[in-house]
């Protein structure tokens, strides 16, 4: 299977945003020495800070533009939330949601310390995303779904995009004329499971 073609300008924006946000600032002190490696790093509470090359690919596929409203599902340490805020710029809105209370606190602290223009909220149990605040222009999911999360598709604006790993395959969903159009990227990915219960 061939990969989804990504606009080189989107890749360049992602490289610039990622270079402006230090990964080490979002890692616990005892593992900050691993920040430069291209691998996931455990951050506690059975969570990981994702592999940089994986984050770069997901964000290039997501193609966030300045001014976008962005939802970051499974914000973890807050690193991807901060990168998304750099991509959305000051005109945009970036909200992370996280189920683990300790990670909500940890991620919030990291955003404050790094001055990122974003927020992290405690996810509501049995509620996927933020349906009451939809629609969003972009939704990033940093956890593995077993099937396409249709409840997140429903939170996309017209012209919006969702990027989510589904059963190991990075999947892109675009909303055009109210209809979701789904594409699979090349490669296999491993993430912690997405809490999908109703």
PDB file of C-alpha atoms in Angstrom:
ATOM      1  CA  UNK A   1       0.000   0.000   0.000  1.00  0.00           C
ATOM      2  CA  UNK A   2       1.383   3.395  -0.964  1.00  0.00           C
ATOM      3  CA  UNK A   3       1.358   6.254   1.495  1.00  0.00           C
ATOM      4  CA  UNK A   4      -0.867   9.324   1.341  1.00  0.00           C
ATOM      5  CA  UNK A   5       0.781  12.185  -0.519  1.00  0.00           C
ATOM      6  CA  UNK A   6       1.428  15.133   1.779  1.00  0.00           C
ATOM      7  CA  UNK A   7       1.991  18.739   0.711  1.00  0.00           C
ATOM      8  CA  UNK A   8       5.702  19.546   1.229  1.00  0.00           C
ATOM      9  CA  UNK A   9       4.632  22.892   2.706  1.00  0.00           C
ATOM     10  CA  UNK A  10       2.707  21.029   5.418  1.00  0.00           C
ATOM     11  CA  UNK A  11       5.778  18.936   6.189  1.00  0.00           C
ATOM     12  CA  UNK A  12       7.875  22.091   6.415  1.00  0.00           C
ATOM     13  CA  UNK A  13       5.393  23.708   8.818  1.00  0.00           C
ATOM     14  CA  UNK A  14       5.492  20.607  11.004  1.00  0.00           C
ATOM     15  CA  UNK A  15       9.302  20.533  11.039  1.00  0.00           C
ATOM     16  CA  UNK A  16       9.376  24.186  12.062  1.00  0.00           C
ATOM     17  CA  UNK A  17       6.769  23.714  14.803  1.00  0.00           C
ATOM     18  CA  UNK A  18       8.469  20.618  16.194  1.00  0.00           C
ATOM     19  CA  UNK A  19      11.853  22.336  16.243  1.00  0.00           C
ATOM     20  CA  UNK A  20      10.337  25.189  18.259  1.00  0.00           C
ATOM     21  CA  UNK A  21       8.959  22.887  20.982  1.00  0.00           C
ATOM     22  CA  UNK A  22      11.500  20.985  23.082  1.00  0.00           C
ATOM     23  CA  UNK A  23      10.452  17.375  23.578  1.00  0.00           C
ATOM     24  CA  UNK A  24      12.592  17.206  26.722  1.00  0.00           C
ATOM     25  CA  UNK A  25      10.409  19.843  28.375  1.00  0.00           C
ATOM     26  CA  UNK A  26       7.493  17.416  28.190  1.00  0.00           C
ATOM     27  CA  UNK A  27       9.299  14.395  29.638  1.00  0.00           C
ATOM     28  CA  UNK A  28       9.772  13.528  33.326  1.00  0.00           C
ATOM     29  CA  UNK A  29      13.295  14.463  34.528  1.00  0.00           C
ATOM     30  CA  UNK A  30      14.387  10.826  34.827  1.00  0.00           C
ATOM     31  CA  UNK A  31      13.835  10.155  31.107  1.00  0.00           C
ATOM     32  CA  UNK A  32      14.723  13.514  29.565  1.00  0.00           C
ATOM     33  CA  UNK A  33      18.020  12.083  28.371  1.00  0.00           C
ATOM     34  CA  UNK A  34      15.957  10.013  25.891  1.00  0.00           C
ATOM     35  CA  UNK A  35      14.387  13.070  24.263  1.00  0.00           C
ATOM     36  CA  UNK A  36      16.620  13.062  21.191  1.00  0.00           C
ATOM     37  CA  UNK A  37      15.955   9.431  20.298  1.00  0.00           C
ATOM     38  CA  UNK A  38      13.396   8.520  17.658  1.00  0.00           C
ATOM     39  CA  UNK A  39      11.411   6.200  19.863  1.00  0.00           C
ATOM     40  CA  UNK A  40       8.460   6.370  22.264  1.00  0.00           C
ATOM     41  CA  UNK A  41       9.305   7.160  25.881  1.00  0.00           C
ATOM     42  CA  UNK A  42       7.313   5.967  28.897  1.00  0.00           C
ATOM     43  CA  UNK A  43       6.081   8.918  30.977  1.00  0.00           C
ATOM     44  CA  UNK A  44       4.206   7.034  33.704  1.00  0.00           C
ATOM     45  CA  UNK A  45       0.578   6.029  34.210  1.00  0.00           C
ATOM     46  CA  UNK A  46       0.929   3.471  31.370  1.00  0.00           C
ATOM     47  CA  UNK A  47       1.347   6.324  28.886  1.00  0.00           C
ATOM     48  CA  UNK A  48       4.044   7.160  26.359  1.00  0.00           C
ATOM     49  CA  UNK A  49       5.409  10.252  24.700  1.00  0.00           C
ATOM     50  CA  UNK A  50       5.158   9.211  21.064  1.00  0.00           C
ATOM     51  CA  UNK A  51       8.046   8.610  18.681  1.00  0.00           C
ATOM     52  CA  UNK A  52       8.983  11.921  16.970  1.00  0.00           C
ATOM     53  CA  UNK A  53       8.881  10.495  13.436  1.00  0.00           C
ATOM     54  CA  UNK A  54       5.375   9.167  14.103  1.00  0.00           C
ATOM     55  CA  UNK A  55       4.251  12.533  15.489  1.00  0.00           C
ATOM     56  CA  UNK A  56       5.722  14.285  12.451  1.00  0.00           C
ATOM     57  CA  UNK A  57       3.849  12.007  10.061  1.00  0.00           C
ATOM     58  CA  UNK A  58       0.550  12.380  11.916  1.00  0.00           C
ATOM     59  CA  UNK A  59       0.849  16.158  12.010  1.00  0.00           C
ATOM     60  CA  UNK A  60       1.809  16.376   8.337  1.00  0.00           C
ATOM     61  CA  UNK A  61      -1.276  14.314   7.493  1.00  0.00           C
ATOM     62  CA  UNK A  62      -3.418  16.510   9.765  1.00  0.00           C
ATOM     63  CA  UNK A  63      -2.236  19.699   7.975  1.00  0.00           C
ATOM     64  CA  UNK A  64      -3.206  22.218  10.662  1.00  0.00           C
ATOM     65  CA  UNK A  65      -3.494  25.796   9.410  1.00  0.00           C
ATOM     66  CA  UNK A  66      -3.286  29.079  11.366  1.00  0.00           C
ATOM     67  CA  UNK A  67      -6.670  29.870  12.873  1.00  0.00           C
ATOM     68  CA  UNK A  68      -7.877  26.256  13.016  1.00  0.00           C
ATOM     69  CA  UNK A  69      -9.888  24.877  15.944  1.00  0.00           C
ATOM     70  CA  UNK A  70      -8.020  21.720  16.931  1.00  0.00           C
ATOM     71  CA  UNK A  71      -8.890  18.888  19.286  1.00  0.00           C
ATOM     72  CA  UNK A  72      -6.067  16.693  20.615  1.00  0.00           C
ATOM     73  CA  UNK A  73      -7.535  13.417  21.925  1.00  0.00           C
ATOM     74  CA  UNK A  74      -5.198  11.673  24.352  1.00  0.00           C
ATOM     75  CA  UNK A  75      -2.957  14.669  25.050  1.00  0.00           C
ATOM     76  CA  UNK A  76      -0.646  12.763  27.409  1.00  0.00           C
ATOM     77  CA  UNK A  77       2.313  14.902  28.446  1.00  0.00           C
ATOM     78  CA  UNK A  78       1.063  17.842  26.377  1.00  0.00           C
ATOM     79  CA  UNK A  79       3.855  17.688  23.783  1.00  0.00           C
ATOM     80  CA  UNK A  80       1.638  17.214  20.738  1.00  0.00           C
ATOM     81  CA  UNK A  81      -0.827  19.757  22.166  1.00  0.00           C
ATOM     82  CA  UNK A  82       1.972  22.320  22.283  1.00  0.00           C
ATOM     83  CA  UNK A  83       3.106  21.519  18.732  1.00  0.00           C
ATOM     84  CA  UNK A  84      -0.489  21.848  17.521  1.00  0.00           C
ATOM     85  CA  UNK A  85      -0.697  25.259  19.174  1.00  0.00           C
ATOM     86  CA  UNK A  86       2.382  26.371  17.234  1.00  0.00           C
ATOM     87  CA  UNK A  87       0.754  25.164  14.009  1.00  0.00           C
ATOM     88  CA  UNK A  88      -2.621  26.779  14.730  1.00  0.00           C
ATOM     89  CA  UNK A  89      -0.880  30.013  15.764  1.00  0.00           C
ATOM     90  CA  UNK A  90      -2.320  32.644  18.087  1.00  0.00           C
ATOM     91  CA  UNK A  91      -5.495  32.935  15.992  1.00  0.00           C
ATOM     92  CA  UNK A  92      -6.282  29.258  16.471  1.00  0.00           C
ATOM     93  CA  UNK A  93      -7.715  27.259  19.361  1.00  0.00           C
ATOM     94  CA  UNK A  94      -6.155  24.033  20.593  1.00  0.00           C
ATOM     95  CA  UNK A  95      -7.792  21.891  23.264  1.00  0.00           C
ATOM     96  CA  UNK A  96      -6.322  18.649  24.544  1.00  0.00           C
ATOM     97  CA  UNK A  97      -8.413  16.052  26.355  1.00  0.00           C
ATOM     98  CA  UNK A  98      -6.945  13.362  28.579  1.00  0.00           C
ATOM     99  CA  UNK A  99      -8.554  10.651  30.748  1.00  0.00           C
ATOM    100  CA  UNK A 100      -5.718  10.151  33.255  1.00  0.00           C
ATOM    101  CA  UNK A 101      -6.020  12.827  35.986  1.00  0.00           C
ATOM    102  CA  UNK A 102      -2.286  12.839  36.724  1.00  0.00           C
ATOM    103  CA  UNK A 103      -1.514  13.428  33.035  1.00  0.00           C
ATOM    104  CA  UNK A 104      -4.058  16.254  32.871  1.00  0.00           C
ATOM    105  CA  UNK A 105      -2.166  18.010  35.677  1.00  0.00           C
ATOM    106  CA  UNK A 106       1.237  17.154  34.239  1.00  0.00           C
ATOM    107  CA  UNK A 107       0.332  18.328  30.730  1.00  0.00           C
ATOM    108  CA  UNK A 108      -1.192  21.565  32.013  1.00  0.00           C
ATOM    109  CA  UNK A 109       1.984  22.316  33.974  1.00  0.00           C
ATOM    110  CA  UNK A 110       4.134  21.711  30.911  1.00  0.00           C
ATOM    111  CA  UNK A 111       1.985  24.018  28.765  1.00  0.00           C
ATOM    112  CA  UNK A 112       2.225  26.804  31.332  1.00  0.00           C
ATOM    113  CA  UNK A 113       5.975  26.371  31.747  1.00  0.00           C
ATOM    114  CA  UNK A 114       6.585  26.448  27.989  1.00  0.00           C
ATOM    115  CA  UNK A 115       4.108  29.253  27.271  1.00  0.00           C
ATOM    116  CA  UNK A 116       2.086  27.207  24.795  1.00  0.00           C
ATOM    117  CA  UNK A 117      -1.166  28.783  23.614  1.00  0.00           C
ATOM    118  CA  UNK A 118      -3.353  25.755  24.373  1.00  0.00           C
ATOM    119  CA  UNK A 119      -5.289  24.058  27.144  1.00  0.00           C
ATOM    120  CA  UNK A 120      -5.793  20.531  28.422  1.00  0.00           C
ATOM    121  CA  UNK A 121      -9.053  19.342  29.942  1.00  0.00           C
ATOM    122  CA  UNK A 122     -10.026  16.232  31.818  1.00  0.00           C
ATOM    123  CA  UNK A 123     -11.884  13.948  29.449  1.00  0.00           C
ATOM    124  CA  UNK A 124     -15.400  13.050  30.515  1.00  0.00           C
ATOM    125  CA  UNK A 125     -15.645   9.290  31.080  1.00  0.00           C
ATOM    126  CA  UNK A 126     -17.629   7.527  28.347  1.00  0.00           C
ATOM    127  CA  UNK A 127     -17.547  10.675  26.189  1.00  0.00           C
ATOM    128  CA  UNK A 128     -15.171  10.670  23.235  1.00  0.00           C
ATOM    129  CA  UNK A 129     -13.812  14.097  22.346  1.00  0.00           C
ATOM    130  CA  UNK A 130     -15.744  17.284  23.129  1.00  0.00           C
ATOM    131  CA  UNK A 131     -19.098  16.918  21.347  1.00  0.00           C
ATOM    132  CA  UNK A 132     -20.591  19.963  23.110  1.00  0.00           C
ATOM    133  CA  UNK A 133     -17.854  22.197  21.651  1.00  0.00           C
ATOM    134  CA  UNK A 134     -17.840  20.815  18.112  1.00  0.00           C
ATOM    135  CA  UNK A 135     -17.247  21.378  15.297  1.00  0.00           C
ATOM    136  CA  UNK A 136     -13.468  21.261  15.004  1.00  0.00           C
ATOM    137  CA  UNK A 137     -11.361  21.864  11.915  1.00  0.00           C
ATOM    138  CA  UNK A 138      -8.826  19.236  12.914  1.00  0.00           C
ATOM    139  CA  UNK A 139      -8.856  16.304  15.338  1.00  0.00           C
ATOM    140  CA  UNK A 140      -5.742  14.323  16.260  1.00  0.00           C
ATOM    141  CA  UNK A 141      -6.018  11.021  18.120  1.00  0.00           C
ATOM    142  CA  UNK A 142      -2.865   9.746  19.817  1.00  0.00           C
ATOM    143  CA  UNK A 143      -4.350   6.402  20.849  1.00  0.00           C
ATOM    144  CA  UNK A 144      -5.276   3.337  18.856  1.00  0.00           C
ATOM    145  CA  UNK A 145      -8.900   2.774  17.879  1.00  0.00           C
ATOM    146  CA  UNK A 146     -10.219  -0.640  16.927  1.00  0.00           C
ATOM    147  CA  UNK A 147     -12.601   0.877  14.346  1.00  0.00           C
ATOM    148  CA  UNK A 148     -13.149   4.340  12.870  1.00  0.00           C
ATOM    149  CA  UNK A 149     -14.393   6.498  15.776  1.00  0.00           C
ATOM    150  CA  UNK A 150     -17.587   7.791  14.186  1.00  0.00           C
ATOM    151  CA  UNK A 151     -18.319   9.914  17.254  1.00  0.00           C
ATOM    152  CA  UNK A 152     -15.212  11.942  16.432  1.00  0.00           C
ATOM    153  CA  UNK A 153     -16.115  12.131  12.742  1.00  0.00           C
ATOM    154  CA  UNK A 154     -19.359  13.760  13.865  1.00  0.00           C
ATOM    155  CA  UNK A 155     -17.345  16.482  15.634  1.00  0.00           C
ATOM    156  CA  UNK A 156     -15.607  17.624  12.442  1.00  0.00           C
ATOM    157  CA  UNK A 157     -16.529  20.815  10.629  1.00  0.00           C
ATOM    158  CA  UNK A 158     -17.203  20.823   6.900  1.00  0.00           C
ATOM    159  CA  UNK A 159     -13.774  20.535   5.306  1.00  0.00           C
ATOM    160  CA  UNK A 160     -12.404  19.173   8.579  1.00  0.00           C
ATOM    161  CA  UNK A 161      -9.926  16.355   9.029  1.00  0.00           C
ATOM    162  CA  UNK A 162      -9.358  13.572  11.547  1.00  0.00           C
ATOM    163  CA  UNK A 163      -6.118  11.599  11.876  1.00  0.00           C
ATOM    164  CA  UNK A 164      -6.338   8.436  13.953  1.00  0.00           C
ATOM    165  CA  UNK A 165      -4.509   5.094  14.123  1.00  0.00           C
ATOM    166  CA  UNK A 166      -7.069   2.334  13.521  1.00  0.00           C
ATOM    167  CA  UNK A 167      -5.984  -1.256  14.166  1.00  0.00           C
ATOM    168  CA  UNK A 168      -2.372  -0.301  13.462  1.00  0.00           C
ATOM    169  CA  UNK A 169      -3.072   1.715  10.311  1.00  0.00           C
ATOM    170  CA  UNK A 170      -2.869   5.510  10.272  1.00  0.00           C
ATOM    171  CA  UNK A 171      -6.204   6.702   8.915  1.00  0.00           C
ATOM    172  CA  UNK A 172      -7.234  10.098   7.566  1.00  0.00           C
ATOM    173  CA  UNK A 173     -10.892  11.148   7.456  1.00  0.00           C
ATOM    174  CA  UNK A 174     -11.972  14.244   5.500  1.00  0.00           C
ATOM    175  CA  UNK A 175     -15.469  15.701   5.679  1.00  0.00           C
ATOM    176  CA  UNK A 176     -16.718  16.892   2.299  1.00  0.00           C
ATOM    177  CA  UNK A 177     -20.370  17.915   1.845  1.00  0.00           C
ATOM    178  CA  UNK A 178     -21.113  16.283   5.166  1.00  0.00           C
ATOM    179  CA  UNK A 179     -19.764  12.900   4.069  1.00  0.00           C
ATOM    180  CA  UNK A 180     -16.670  11.295   5.649  1.00  0.00           C
ATOM    181  CA  UNK A 181     -14.024  10.207   3.145  1.00  0.00           C
ATOM    182  CA  UNK A 182     -11.531   7.758   4.654  1.00  0.00           C
ATOM    183  CA  UNK A 183      -8.001   6.949   3.515  1.00  0.00           C
ATOM    184  CA  UNK A 184      -5.335   4.648   4.936  1.00  0.00           C
ATOM    185  CA  UNK A 185      -1.663   5.602   5.049  1.00  0.00           C
ATOM    186  CA  UNK A 186       1.205   3.165   4.544  1.00  0.00           C
ATOM    187  CA  UNK A 187       3.040   1.601   7.478  1.00  0.00           C
ATOM    188  CA  UNK A 188       2.054   0.042  10.793  1.00  0.00           C
ATOM    189  CA  UNK A 189       1.784   1.875  14.102  1.00  0.00           C
ATOM    190  CA  UNK A 190       1.438   0.926  17.749  1.00  0.00           C
ATOM    191  CA  UNK A 191      -0.318   3.108  20.331  1.00  0.00           C
ATOM    192  CA  UNK A 192      -1.997   2.659  23.685  1.00  0.00           C
ATOM    193  CA  UNK A 193      -5.678   1.746  23.215  1.00  0.00           C
ATOM    194  CA  UNK A 194      -8.287   4.462  22.757  1.00  0.00           C
ATOM    195  CA  UNK A 195     -11.023   4.358  25.401  1.00  0.00           C
ATOM    196  CA  UNK A 196     -14.059   4.001  23.139  1.00  0.00           C
ATOM    197  CA  UNK A 197     -16.868   2.778  25.415  1.00  0.00           C
ATOM    198  CA  UNK A 198     -20.269   4.432  25.213  1.00  0.00           C
TER     199      UNK A 198
END
